[in-house]
CSV table of C-alpha atoms in Angstrom, one decimal:
chain,number,residue,atom,x,y,z
Y,1,MET,CA,-101.5,-35.1,88.5
Y,2,THR,CA,-103.7,-34.0,91.7
Y,3,SER,CA,-106.5,-36.5,92.6
Y,4,LEU,CA,-109.8,-35.7,93.6
Y,5,HIS,CA,-111.9,-36.3,96.6
Y,6,THR,CA,-115.6,-35.2,96.5
Y,7,THR,CA,-117.8,-34.4,99.2
Y,8,GLN,CA,-122.0,-33.1,99.0
Y,9,LEU,CA,-122.5,-29.9,100.1
Y,10,ARG,CA,-123.8,-29.5,103.3
Y,11,ARG,CA,-127.2,-27.9,103.7
Y,12,ARG,CA,-120.5,11.7,97.8
Y,13,ARG,CA,-120.9,16.1,99.1
Y,14,LEU,CA,-121.2,16.4,103.3
Y,15,GLY,CA,-118.4,17.3,105.5
Y,16,VAL,CA,-116.1,14.5,107.2
Y,17,ALA,CA,-117.0,15.7,110.9
Y,18,ALA,CA,-119.4,12.8,112.0
Y,19,ALA,CA,-122.0,15.0,113.5
Y,20,ALA,CA,-122.0,17.4,110.5
Y,21,ALA,CA,-121.9,14.7,107.9
Y,22,GLY,CA,-124.7,13.1,109.7
Y,23,LEU,CA,-123.2,9.7,109.3
Y,24,PHE,CA,-125.0,6.9,110.9
Y,25,ALA,CA,-124.5,2.8,110.5
Y,26,THR,CA,-127.6,0.3,111.1
Y,27,LEU,CA,-125.7,-2.4,113.3
Y,28,LEU,CA,-127.6,-5.7,113.2
Y,29,THR,CA,-128.1,-9.0,114.9
Y,30,ALA,CA,-126.4,-12.5,114.1
Y,31,GLY,CA,-129.7,-13.0,113.5
Y,32,PRO,CA,-132.3,-12.6,110.8
Y,33,ALA,CA,-132.9,-9.0,109.4
Y,34,ALA,CA,-133.7,-6.6,107.1
Y,35,ALA,CA,-131.3,-6.0,104.7
Y,36,THR,CA,-132.8,-4.6,101.2
Y,37,PRO,CA,-130.4,-1.6,100.2
Y,38,ASP,CA,-131.8,-0.3,96.7
Y,39,PRO,CA,-131.0,-2.6,93.7
Y,40,GLY,CA,-128.7,0.2,91.7
Y,41,ASP,CA,-125.6,-1.1,93.6
Y,42,SER,CA,-126.0,-5.0,92.8
Y,43,PRO,CA,-124.5,-5.7,89.1
Y,44,ALA,CA,-126.9,-8.2,87.5
Y,45,THR,CA,-126.3,-11.7,88.1
Y,46,ARG,CA,-128.2,-13.5,85.5
Y,47,THR,CA,-127.9,-14.5,81.9
Y,48,GLY,CA,-130.1,-16.9,80.6
Y,49,LEU,CA,-128.5,-19.3,78.2
Y,50,SER,CA,-130.5,-21.4,75.3
Y,51,ALA,CA,-131.6,-24.8,76.0
Y,52,SER,CA,-128.6,-26.0,73.8
Y,53,GLN,CA,-126.1,-24.7,76.5
Y,54,GLU,CA,-128.6,-25.6,79.2
Y,55,ALA,CA,-128.1,-29.1,78.1
Y,56,ALA,CA,-124.6,-29.3,77.5
Y,57,ALA,CA,-123.8,-28.2,81.2
Y,58,THR,CA,-126.3,-31.3,82.1
Y,59,ALA,CA,-124.5,-33.8,80.0
Y,60,ALA,CA,-120.5,-32.7,81.3
Y,61,ILE,CA,-122.1,-33.2,84.8
Y,62,GLU,CA,-123.6,-37.2,84.1
Y,63,ASP,CA,-120.2,-37.7,82.5
Y,64,GLY,CA,-118.3,-36.3,85.4
Y,65,GLU,CA,-116.7,-33.3,83.3
Y,66,ILE,CA,-117.7,-31.1,86.2
Y,67,PRO,CA,-119.2,-31.2,89.5
Y,68,GLY,CA,-123.2,-31.3,90.1
Y,69,VAL,CA,-124.8,-28.2,91.2
Y,70,ASP,CA,-123.7,-27.1,94.8
Y,71,GLU,CA,-121.0,-30.2,94.7
Y,72,ILE,CA,-118.4,-29.8,95.9
Y,73,VAL,CA,-114.5,-31.8,94.8
Y,74,HIS,CA,-111.3,-30.1,96.0
Y,75,SER,CA,-107.4,-31.8,96.2
Y,76,ASP,CA,-106.9,-34.4,98.8
Y,77,ASN,CA,-104.5,-31.4,100.1
Y,78,ILE,CA,-107.6,-29.5,101.0
Y,79,THR,CA,-109.9,-30.3,103.7
Y,80,PRO,CA,-113.0,-27.8,103.8
Y,81,LEU,CA,-113.5,-26.9,107.4
Y,82,ALA,CA,-116.5,-24.4,107.7
Y,83,ASN,CA,-118.6,-22.9,105.9
Y,84,VAL,CA,-120.6,-20.0,107.4
Y,85,PRO,CA,-123.6,-18.4,105.1
Y,86,LYS,CA,-124.8,-15.3,103.8
Y,87,ASP,CA,-127.4,-13.9,106.6
Y,88,ALA,CA,-128.5,-11.0,107.3
Y,89,LEU,CA,-126.2,-8.8,104.7
Y,90,LYS,CA,-127.5,-10.8,101.6
Y,91,SER,CA,-126.5,-9.0,98.3
Y,92,LEU,CA,-123.2,-10.3,97.4
Y,93,ASN,CA,-119.9,-10.7,99.2
Y,94,THR,CA,-116.7,-8.9,98.2
Y,95,ASP,CA,-113.1,-8.7,99.8
Y,96,LEU,CA,-111.4,-9.8,103.0
Y,97,ALA,CA,-109.5,-8.0,106.0
Y,98,PHE,CA,-107.9,-9.6,109.4
Y,99,GLN,CA,-107.0,-8.3,112.4
Y,100,GLY,CA,-105.8,-11.0,115.3
Y,101,LYS,CA,-108.7,-13.4,116.1
Y,102,TYR,CA,-111.1,-11.5,113.6
Y,103,ALA,CA,-111.7,-11.7,109.9
Y,104,PHE,CA,-114.0,-8.5,108.0
Y,105,ALA,CA,-115.6,-9.9,105.0
Y,106,GLY,CA,-117.0,-7.1,102.8
Y,107,ASN,CA,-120.9,-7.2,101.6
Y,108,TYR,CA,-122.7,-4.8,98.7
Y,109,ASP,CA,-124.9,-4.5,101.0
Y,110,GLY,CA,-122.5,-3.6,104.2
Y,111,PHE,CA,-119.6,-5.8,106.3
Y,112,ARG,CA,-119.6,-8.9,108.6
Y,113,ILE,CA,-117.0,-9.6,111.5
Y,114,TYR,CA,-116.1,-13.0,112.3
Y,115,ASP,CA,-114.3,-14.2,115.2
Y,116,ILE,CA,-111.8,-16.8,113.5
Y,117,SER,CA,-110.4,-18.3,117.2
Y,118,ASN,CA,-111.5,-21.1,116.0
Y,119,PRO,CA,-111.3,-22.1,112.3
Y,120,SER,CA,-113.7,-24.6,112.1
Y,121,SER,CA,-116.6,-22.7,113.6
Y,122,PRO,CA,-116.6,-19.1,113.3
Y,123,GLN,CA,-119.0,-17.1,115.1
Y,124,THR,CA,-120.5,-13.9,113.9
Y,125,VAL,CA,-119.4,-11.0,116.1
Y,126,ALA,CA,-120.9,-8.0,114.1
Y,127,GLN,CA,-123.1,-7.4,111.1
Y,128,VAL,CA,-123.2,-3.7,109.7
Y,129,LEU,CA,-125.8,-2.7,107.1
Y,130,CYS,CA,-123.8,0.5,104.6
Y,131,PRO,CA,-124.9,-0.3,101.5
Y,132,GLY,CA,-122.8,0.8,98.6
Y,133,SER,CA,-120.4,-1.3,96.0
Y,134,GLN,CA,-118.2,-2.6,96.6
Y,135,ASN,CA,-117.6,-2.1,99.9
Y,136,ASP,CA,-114.1,-3.2,99.4
Y,137,ILE,CA,-112.5,-3.0,102.6
Y,138,SER,CA,-109.3,-2.7,104.9
Y,139,VAL,CA,-108.4,-2.3,108.8
Y,140,SER,CA,-105.5,-0.5,110.2
Y,141,GLY,CA,-105.5,-0.5,114.2
Y,142,ASN,CA,-109.3,0.3,115.7
Y,143,LEU,CA,-109.6,1.9,111.8
Y,144,LEU,CA,-112.1,0.1,109.0
Y,145,PHE,CA,-112.3,1.4,105.8
Y,146,LEU,CA,-115.1,0.7,103.3
Y,147,SER,CA,-114.8,1.8,99.8
Y,148,THR,CA,-118.4,3.5,98.1
Y,149,ASP,CA,-118.5,3.3,94.4
Y,150,SER,CA,-122.2,3.3,93.5
Y,151,SER,CA,-123.5,6.8,93.2
Y,152,ARG,CA,-125.7,7.8,96.7
Y,153,SER,CA,-128.1,10.4,97.9
Y,154,ASP,CA,-125.4,11.1,101.0
Y,155,ASN,CA,-122.7,9.9,103.0
Y,156,SER,CA,-124.2,8.4,105.8
Y,157,CYS,CA,-125.0,4.3,105.6
Y,158,ALA,CA,-128.7,5.4,105.4
Y,159,SER,CA,-128.2,6.7,101.8
Y,160,THR,CA,-130.4,5.1,99.1
Y,161,THR,CA,-129.3,5.3,95.1
Y,162,GLN,CA,-129.0,8.4,92.8
Y,163,PRO,CA,-127.4,9.1,89.5
Y,164,ALA,CA,-124.2,10.2,89.2
Y,165,THR,CA,-125.2,13.0,87.0
Y,166,GLU,CA,-126.8,14.9,90.3
Y,167,LYS,CA,-123.6,17.5,91.6
Y,168,SER,CA,-125.2,16.5,95.5
Y,169,SER,CA,-124.2,12.8,94.7
Y,170,TRP,CA,-122.2,11.0,96.9
Y,171,GLU,CA,-119.1,8.5,96.8
Y,172,GLY,CA,-115.7,7.7,98.0
Y,173,MET,CA,-114.1,6.3,101.4
Y,174,LYS,CA,-115.6,5.2,104.6
Y,175,ILE,CA,-114.2,4.7,107.7
Y,176,PHE,CA,-115.3,3.4,111.0
Y,177,ASP,CA,-113.7,2.7,114.8
Y,178,ILE,CA,-113.6,-0.9,115.0
Y,179,SER,CA,-112.1,-1.1,118.9
Y,180,ASP,CA,-115.3,-2.4,120.1
Y,181,LYS,CA,-116.1,-5.6,117.5
Y,182,ARG,CA,-119.3,-6.4,118.6
Y,183,ASN,CA,-120.1,-2.2,118.2
Y,184,PRO,CA,-118.7,-0.5,115.0
Y,185,LYS,CA,-118.8,3.6,115.0
Y,186,TYR,CA,-119.3,5.5,111.6
Y,187,VAL,CA,-116.8,8.3,112.5
Y,188,ALA,CA,-115.9,9.7,108.5
Y,189,ALA,CA,-115.7,9.7,104.7
Y,190,VAL,CA,-114.2,11.3,102.4
Y,191,GLU,CA,-115.9,12.3,99.2
Y,192,THR,CA,-113.0,11.0,96.0
Y,193,ALA,CA,-113.1,11.5,92.5
Y,194,CYS,CA,-115.2,8.8,90.6
Y,195,GLY,CA,-115.7,7.1,93.8
Y,196,SER,CA,-113.4,4.3,95.3
Y,197,HIS,CA,-113.7,1.0,93.5
Y,198,THR,CA,-111.1,-0.2,95.8
Y,199,HIS,CA,-108.2,0.8,98.0
Y,200,THR,CA,-105.4,0.1,99.4
Y,201,LEU,CA,-103.4,1.5,102.7
Y,202,VAL,CA,-99.9,2.4,103.1
Y,203,PRO,CA,-99.6,3.4,107.0
Y,204,GLU,CA,-96.8,5.2,108.4
Y,205,GLY,CA,-96.6,6.3,112.1
Y,206,SER,CA,-99.4,8.0,113.3
Y,207,ASN,CA,-101.6,8.3,109.8
Y,208,VAL,CA,-102.6,6.1,107.8
Y,209,TYR,CA,-102.3,6.9,103.6
Y,210,ILE,CA,-105.2,5.1,101.5
Y,211,TYR,CA,-104.6,5.1,97.0
Y,212,VAL,CA,-108.1,5.1,96.0
Y,213,SER,CA,-108.5,3.2,93.2
Y,214,SER,CA,-111.2,3.9,90.4
Y,215,TYR,CA,-112.1,4.3,86.4
Y,216,SER,CA,-114.8,5.4,83.8
Y,217,PRO,CA,-115.1,9.0,84.1
Y,218,SER,CA,-117.9,10.6,82.2
Y,219,GLU,CA,-118.7,14.1,80.9
Y,220,ALA,CA,-122.0,14.0,82.3
Y,221,PHE,CA,-120.8,13.4,85.7
Y,222,PRO,CA,-120.3,16.5,87.1
Y,223,ASP,CA,-117.9,14.9,90.2
Y,224,CYS,CA,-115.7,12.0,88.0
Y,225,GLN,CA,-114.4,14.0,84.9
Y,226,PRO,CA,-112.4,13.0,82.1
Y,227,PRO,CA,-109.4,12.7,82.1
Y,228,HIS,CA,-109.3,10.4,85.2
Y,229,ASP,CA,-105.7,9.6,85.0
Y,230,GLY,CA,-104.5,9.1,88.5
Y,231,ILE,CA,-105.4,8.2,91.9
Y,232,SER,CA,-106.7,9.9,94.9
Y,233,ILE,CA,-104.5,9.7,97.5
Y,234,ILE,CA,-106.7,10.3,101.2
Y,235,LYS,CA,-104.5,10.7,104.7
Y,236,VAL,CA,-106.2,9.7,107.3
Y,237,PRO,CA,-104.5,11.0,111.0
Y,238,ARG,CA,-105.0,7.6,113.1
Y,239,LYS,CA,-105.9,10.2,116.0
Y,240,ALA,CA,-108.2,12.2,114.5
Y,241,PRO,CA,-109.7,10.1,111.4
Y,242,GLU,CA,-112.4,13.2,111.2
Y,243,LYS,CA,-109.6,14.8,109.8
Y,244,ALA,CA,-109.1,12.4,107.2
Y,245,ALA,CA,-108.3,14.1,103.5
Y,246,VAL,CA,-107.5,13.8,99.8
Y,247,VAL,CA,-104.1,14.6,100.1
Y,248,ASN,CA,-102.8,14.5,96.2
Y,249,PHE,CA,-104.0,13.4,93.1
Y,250,PRO,CA,-101.0,12.1,90.9
Y,251,VAL,CA,-101.0,11.7,87.4
Y,252,LEU,CA,-99.9,7.6,86.7
Y,253,PHE,CA,-100.7,8.2,82.9
Y,254,PRO,CA,-99.3,11.6,81.3
Y,255,ASP,CA,-100.4,10.4,77.6
Y,256,GLY,CA,-103.7,9.1,78.2
Y,257,GLY,CA,-102.7,5.0,79.3
Y,258,ASN,CA,-103.8,2.9,77.3
Y,259,PRO,CA,-106.4,3.8,74.3
Y,260,GLY,CA,-108.1,0.9,74.0
Y,261,ALA,CA,-109.8,0.3,71.1
Y,262,PRO,CA,-110.0,0.5,67.9
Y,263,THR,CA,-106.4,0.9,68.4
Y,264,ASN,CA,-106.4,-2.0,70.7
Y,265,PRO,CA,-109.2,-4.3,70.0
Y,266,GLY,CA,-110.2,-6.2,73.2
Y,267,VAL,CA,-108.8,-4.1,75.1
Y,268,SER,CA,-110.1,-2.0,78.0
Y,269,LYS,CA,-109.1,1.9,77.2
Y,270,THR,CA,-107.2,3.2,80.6
Y,271,SER,CA,-109.2,5.7,82.5
Y,272,GLY,CA,-107.6,4.9,85.9
Y,273,CYS,CA,-106.6,2.3,88.1
Y,274,HIS,CA,-109.1,-0.8,89.2
Y,275,ASP,CA,-106.4,-2.1,92.8
Y,276,ILE,CA,-103.2,-1.5,93.4
Y,277,THR,CA,-100.8,-3.8,95.9
Y,278,VAL,CA,-97.9,-1.9,97.9
Y,279,LEU,CA,-95.0,-3.8,99.4
Y,280,PRO,CA,-94.2,-1.5,102.8
Y,281,SER,CA,-91.0,-3.0,103.0
Y,282,LYS,CA,-89.8,-2.6,99.9
Y,283,ASP,CA,-91.1,1.2,98.9
Y,284,LEU,CA,-93.0,-0.3,96.6
Y,285,ALA,CA,-96.0,-0.6,94.3
Y,286,ALA,CA,-97.6,-3.0,91.7
Y,287,GLY,CA,-100.7,-0.8,89.9
Y,288,ALA,CA,-103.3,-2.3,87.7
Y,289,CYS,CA,-105.0,-0.3,86.2
Y,290,MET,CA,-107.9,-1.3,83.4
Y,291,GLY,CA,-105.2,-1.4,80.1
Y,292,ASP,CA,-101.6,-1.2,81.8
Y,293,GLY,CA,-99.5,-2.2,84.7
Y,294,LEU,CA,-97.4,-0.2,86.6
Y,295,LEU,CA,-94.3,-0.9,88.9
Y,296,PHE,CA,-94.1,2.4,90.8
Y,297,SER,CA,-92.3,3.5,93.9
Y,298,ILE,CA,-93.7,4.9,97.0
Y,299,LYS,CA,-90.9,5.8,99.2
Y,300,ASP,CA,-92.9,9.6,99.0
Y,301,PRO,CA,-96.6,7.5,99.9
Y,302,GLU,CA,-98.1,11.0,98.8
Y,303,ASN,CA,-96.3,11.3,96.2
Y,304,PRO,CA,-95.8,7.6,94.1
Y,305,LYS,CA,-93.0,7.3,91.7
Y,306,ILE,CA,-93.8,5.3,87.9
Y,307,ILE,CA,-90.9,3.2,88.3
Y,308,ASP,CA,-92.0,1.0,84.9
Y,309,ARG,CA,-95.3,0.0,83.1
Y,310,VAL,CA,-96.3,-2.6,80.3
Y,311,GLN,CA,-99.4,-3.5,78.5
Y,312,ASP,CA,-100.3,-6.4,77.1
Y,313,ASN,CA,-102.2,-6.0,74.0
Y,314,VAL,CA,-102.9,-9.3,72.8
Y,315,ASN,CA,-104.0,-11.4,76.1
Y,316,PHE,CA,-105.0,-9.4,78.6
Y,317,ALA,CA,-108.5,-7.2,78.2
Y,318,PHE,CA,-108.6,-5.9,81.8
Y,319,TRP,CA,-105.6,-5.4,84.4
Y,320,HIS,CA,-107.4,-6.3,87.5
Y,321,SER,CA,-105.4,-6.9,90.4
Y,322,ALA,CA,-101.5,-7.4,91.4
Y,323,THR,CA,-99.3,-9.9,94.2
Y,324,PHE,CA,-95.8,-9.4,94.4
Y,325,ASN,CA,-93.9,-12.6,95.5
Y,326,GLN,CA,-91.9,-11.9,98.3
Y,327,LYS,CA,-88.5,-11.0,97.5
Y,328,ALA,CA,-89.8,-8.2,95.4
Y,329,ASP,CA,-88.6,-10.1,92.0
Y,330,LYS,CA,-91.7,-11.0,90.5
Y,331,VAL,CA,-95.5,-9.4,90.2
Y,332,VAL,CA,-98.6,-11.8,89.4
Y,333,PHE,CA,-101.1,-9.6,87.7
Y,334,THR,CA,-104.7,-10.6,87.0
Y,335,ASP,CA,-107.1,-10.1,83.8
Y,336,GLU,CA,-110.5,-10.1,84.5
Y,337,LEU,CA,-111.5,-10.6,81.3
Y,338,GLY,CA,-115.6,-10.4,80.8
Y,339,GLY,CA,-116.0,-8.1,83.7
Y,340,GLY,CA,-116.8,-10.7,86.3
Y,341,GLY,CA,-120.1,-11.4,84.6
Y,342,ALA,CA,-118.9,-14.0,81.9
Y,343,ALA,CA,-118.3,-17.8,81.6
Y,344,THR,CA,-114.4,-17.5,80.4
Y,345,CYS,CA,-112.6,-20.6,81.6
Y,346,ASN,CA,-113.6,-22.8,78.3
Y,347,LYS,CA,-112.1,-24.5,75.8
Y,348,GLU,CA,-112.8,-21.1,73.6
Y,349,ILE,CA,-111.4,-18.7,75.8
Y,350,GLY,CA,-107.9,-20.5,76.1
Y,351,PRO,CA,-105.6,-21.0,78.7
Y,352,LYS,CA,-104.0,-17.8,77.9
Y,353,ARG,CA,-107.0,-15.1,78.1
Y,354,GLY,CA,-108.4,-13.9,81.3
Y,355,ALA,CA,-105.4,-15.7,83.2
Y,356,ASP,CA,-102.6,-14.6,85.2
Y,357,GLY,CA,-99.6,-12.9,83.8
Y,358,ILE,CA,-96.3,-13.4,85.7
Y,359,TYR,CA,-93.3,-10.7,85.2
Y,360,ASP,CA,-89.7,-10.9,87.0
Y,361,ILE,CA,-88.6,-7.3,87.8
Y,362,VAL,CA,-85.3,-7.2,86.5
Y,363,GLY,CA,-82.4,-4.4,87.3
Y,364,LYS,CA,-82.2,-2.4,90.1
Y,365,GLY,CA,-83.8,1.0,91.6
Y,366,ASP,CA,-85.5,3.3,88.9
Y,367,HIS,CA,-84.1,1.2,86.6
Y,368,ARG,CA,-86.0,-1.9,86.9
Y,369,LYS,CA,-88.3,-3.5,84.5
Y,370,LEU,CA,-91.0,-6.0,84.3
Y,371,VAL,CA,-90.5,-8.8,82.0
Y,372,PHE,CA,-93.1,-11.0,80.7
Y,373,ARG,CA,-92.5,-14.8,81.8
Y,374,SER,CA,-95.4,-16.8,81.2
Y,375,TYR,CA,-99.6,-17.1,81.6
Y,376,PHE,CA,-101.4,-19.0,84.1
Y,377,LYS,CA,-105.1,-20.3,84.0
Y,378,ILE,CA,-107.0,-23.0,85.7
Y,379,ASP,CA,-107.0,-25.6,83.2
Y,380,ARG,CA,-110.0,-27.4,85.2
Y,381,PRO,CA,-113.1,-27.9,83.3
Y,382,GLN,CA,-116.2,-25.5,83.8
Y,383,ALA,CA,-119.8,-24.8,82.3
Y,384,ALA,CA,-121.1,-22.1,80.5
Y,385,THR,CA,-123.0,-21.1,83.4
Y,386,GLU,CA,-120.3,-20.4,85.5
Y,387,VAL,CA,-118.9,-17.3,85.8
Y,388,CYS,CA,-115.0,-17.9,86.1
Y,389,VAL,CA,-112.4,-15.1,86.5
Y,390,ALA,CA,-109.1,-14.4,87.7
Y,391,HIS,CA,-109.4,-12.5,90.9
Y,392,ASN,CA,-108.4,-12.2,94.8
Y,393,GLY,CA,-105.6,-13.9,96.0
Y,394,SER,CA,-102.5,-14.0,98.7
Y,395,ILE,CA,-99.0,-15.2,98.8
Y,396,ILE,CA,-98.8,-18.4,100.8
Y,397,PRO,CA,-95.7,-17.6,103.2
Y,398,VAL,CA,-92.5,-20.2,102.1
Y,399,LYS,CA,-89.4,-19.2,102.1
Y,400,GLY,CA,-87.6,-20.5,98.8
Y,401,ARG,CA,-90.7,-20.9,96.9
Y,402,ASP,CA,-93.6,-18.7,95.4
Y,403,LEU,CA,-96.9,-19.9,96.0
Y,404,MET,CA,-100.1,-18.5,96.2
Y,405,VAL,CA,-103.7,-19.2,96.9
Y,406,GLN,CA,-106.5,-17.0,94.2
Y,407,ALA,CA,-110.1,-17.0,94.1
Y,408,TRP,CA,-111.6,-17.6,90.5
Y,409,TYR,CA,-115.2,-17.2,91.1
Y,410,GLN,CA,-116.8,-20.5,90.3
Y,411,GLY,CA,-113.9,-21.2,89.3
Y,412,GLY,CA,-113.4,-22.2,92.8
Y,413,VAL,CA,-110.2,-21.9,94.8
Y,414,SER,CA,-107.0,-22.8,93.0
Y,415,VAL,CA,-103.4,-22.6,95.1
Y,416,TRP,CA,-100.5,-22.4,92.3
Y,417,ASP,CA,-96.6,-22.4,92.3
Y,418,PHE,CA,-94.7,-19.7,90.6
Y,419,THR,CA,-91.2,-20.5,91.8
Y,420,ASP,CA,-90.5,-21.2,88.4
Y,421,SER,CA,-92.1,-18.1,86.2
Y,422,SER,CA,-91.9,-19.7,83.3
Y,423,ALA,CA,-93.8,-23.0,84.4
Y,424,PRO,CA,-96.6,-22.2,87.1
Y,425,LYS,CA,-98.3,-25.4,88.1
Y,426,GLU,CA,-101.5,-25.7,90.4
Y,427,ILE,CA,-101.3,-27.9,93.0
Y,428,ALA,CA,-104.4,-28.2,94.7
Y,429,PHE,CA,-107.9,-27.0,94.6
Y,430,PHE,CA,-111.5,-26.8,96.1
Y,431,GLU,CA,-114.4,-25.5,94.0
Y,432,ARG,CA,-118.6,-26.0,94.0
Y,433,GLY,CA,-120.1,-26.7,90.8
Y,434,PRO,CA,-122.8,-24.8,88.8
Y,435,VAL,CA,-125.1,-22.4,91.2
Y,436,ASN,CA,-127.8,-23.8,88.5
Y,437,LEU,CA,-127.8,-25.0,85.0
Y,438,GLY,CA,-129.9,-22.7,83.0
Y,439,ALA,CA,-128.2,-19.3,83.6
Y,440,VAL,CA,-124.6,-17.8,83.6
Y,441,THR,CA,-124.8,-16.6,87.4
Y,442,THR,CA,-122.2,-14.5,89.5
Y,443,ALA,CA,-121.4,-16.7,92.3
Y,444,GLY,CA,-118.0,-18.5,93.6
Y,445,PRO,CA,-115.2,-17.5,95.9
Y,446,TRP,CA,-114.4,-13.3,95.4
Y,447,SER,CA,-111.6,-13.0,97.6
Y,448,ALA,CA,-109.7,-16.4,98.7
Y,449,TYR,CA,-106.5,-15.8,101.1
Y,450,TYR,CA,-103.8,-17.1,103.2
Y,451,TYR,CA,-104.0,-16.3,106.8
Y,452,ASN,CA,-102.3,-17.4,110.1
Y,453,GLY,CA,-102.4,-21.4,108.9
Y,454,TYR,CA,-106.0,-21.5,107.1
Y,455,ILE,CA,-107.0,-20.1,103.6
Y,456,TYR,CA,-110.2,-18.0,104.5
Y,457,SER,CA,-112.8,-17.8,101.4
Y,458,ASN,CA,-115.8,-15.1,100.6
Y,459,ASP,CA,-118.3,-16.6,98.5
Y,460,ILE,CA,-120.6,-14.3,96.5
Y,461,ALA,CA,-123.1,-16.6,96.7
Y,462,LYS,CA,-122.8,-18.8,99.4
Y,463,GLY,CA,-121.1,-17.4,102.3
Y,464,PHE,CA,-117.9,-17.3,104.3
Y,465,ASP,CA,-115.2,-21.0,103.9
Y,466,VAL,CA,-112.3,-21.9,105.7
Y,467,LEU,CA,-110.3,-24.5,104.1
Y,468,ARG,CA,-107.5,-26.0,105.8
Y,469,LEU,CA,-103.9,-26.9,103.3
Y,470,ASP,CA,-102.3,-30.0,103.9
Y,471,ASP,CA,-98.9,-29.9,101.7
Y,472,ARG,CA,-95.2,-30.7,102.4
Y,473,ARG,CA,-95.0,-27.6,100.1
Y,474,THR,CA,-96.9,-25.1,101.9
Y,475,ASP,CA,-96.7,-26.5,105.7
Y,476,PRO,CA,-93.8,-24.0,106.3
Y,477,ALA,CA,-96.7,-21.3,106.0
Y,478,LYS,CA,-98.4,-22.3,109.4
Y,479,ARG,CA,-95.3,-21.4,111.6
Y,480,VAL,CA,-95.8,-17.6,110.1
Y,481,ARG,CA,-98.1,-15.4,112.4
Y,482,LEU,CA,-99.3,-12.1,111.8
Y,483,PRO,CA,-101.2,-9.3,113.3
Y,484,GLU,CA,-102.8,-8.2,111.0
Y,485,LEU,CA,-103.6,-8.7,106.7
Y,486,ASN,CA,-104.7,-6.2,104.2
Y,487,VAL,CA,-103.8,-8.5,101.2
Y,488,GLN,CA,-103.5,-5.3,99.1
Y,489,THR,CA,-100.9,-4.0,102.3
Y,490,GLN,CA,-98.7,-7.1,101.5
Y,491,PRO,CA,-96.2,-7.7,104.4
Y,492,ASP,CA,-93.3,-8.7,105.3
Y,493,TYR,CA,-93.9,-12.4,106.2
Y,494,PHE,CA,-90.6,-13.2,107.4
Y,495,ASP,CA,-89.7,-10.2,109.7
Y,496,ASN,CA,-92.8,-10.5,111.8
């Protein structure tokens, strides 16, 4: 059993050309600045608890069952190196991307760039104010891509919230030139049906394809009409990103997908995808699509082809994300039970609901199948105040082993081994205690990724964390160096 080591926390319709579109981004300095997007961009983050629930959380802390408020606990093989609190961008921190010595961190207000050449002391290079949830982020060469999934008055970074029922409202993808990391330039925007909740890059020589995941259409939304049974594919010429445009909308669910309730109670009706991970070296992609999990071929990136599709109508509520192992004979799917707004890591929910689902990929070519093997869920106790959910993670590249680091919101950061698909186990962790004891609060790591020898985590509330993992099972990964990492564009770690 991994021992604990405890320390205290130290205190959407416009043209794509930039000139025509009136694109505008505000560059913020590292110092204090006003960054106040409309509140409609941010989800509710607090739900009150009863006095008895609050008392139970307090008792759990006193008994040592859970950490105290803001107290840090971690396994002996994890060393916290740095925490950089939020600065000018005050809203919720989201996803991460990496390039060379830089980390790019999304936030509902915009994005922040860190110099991580010294992982123990990350330095802020730029902060860009560009409100529009979730600001899911990725990078490729000199381009940075940002998802907008909240209805806006226009496609500029100075936009305001506007109802999705209005035809003029905008949602979709934004593209920045980051050749100068200290001065990112907003260069293009592409509107997509139902916006862009997340996106995935498929680099193809002089072009970058973007798979745009979005969902939840409505008859009342002019630009988000049902059925929304596929994904938008954008083609971006690297040398002329202002010419970026949607080139296809492949239908992934010709039968409409999982019907959800009442046929499948407690399961989300499929109306699009939440997230897609591609493995370009194997021409494969895995889609986490609300009520369905997909395996598909991306040999022709403009025309992906479904290979297999699975459902779990017993324990999965919302298929959230996917991760391949390096051999591409397994996929880990996550279940975002509670939508990222509920305390789901407790005895009442149990170990199978809100868990990761581990699937083996068996067979060959277009006859491959996803075969369920087991669930993995952190078993460390969490308070009723703590939003805890299986969220974004990445492979830790060690030959012969299937290792993963993963964010669990207030469940913290978990490192686990699924080399045996039927018997996964946690081997390291890092977490903070409850943000408070009086309300269910959205906080904790949104993403936790392994990059060039360190774990980087974007905590929704507490900022940017750097962790060092020292363990004989994971240490070989320290020798694997990547020039760039977008986790949803999964690299071949051993061909670099």
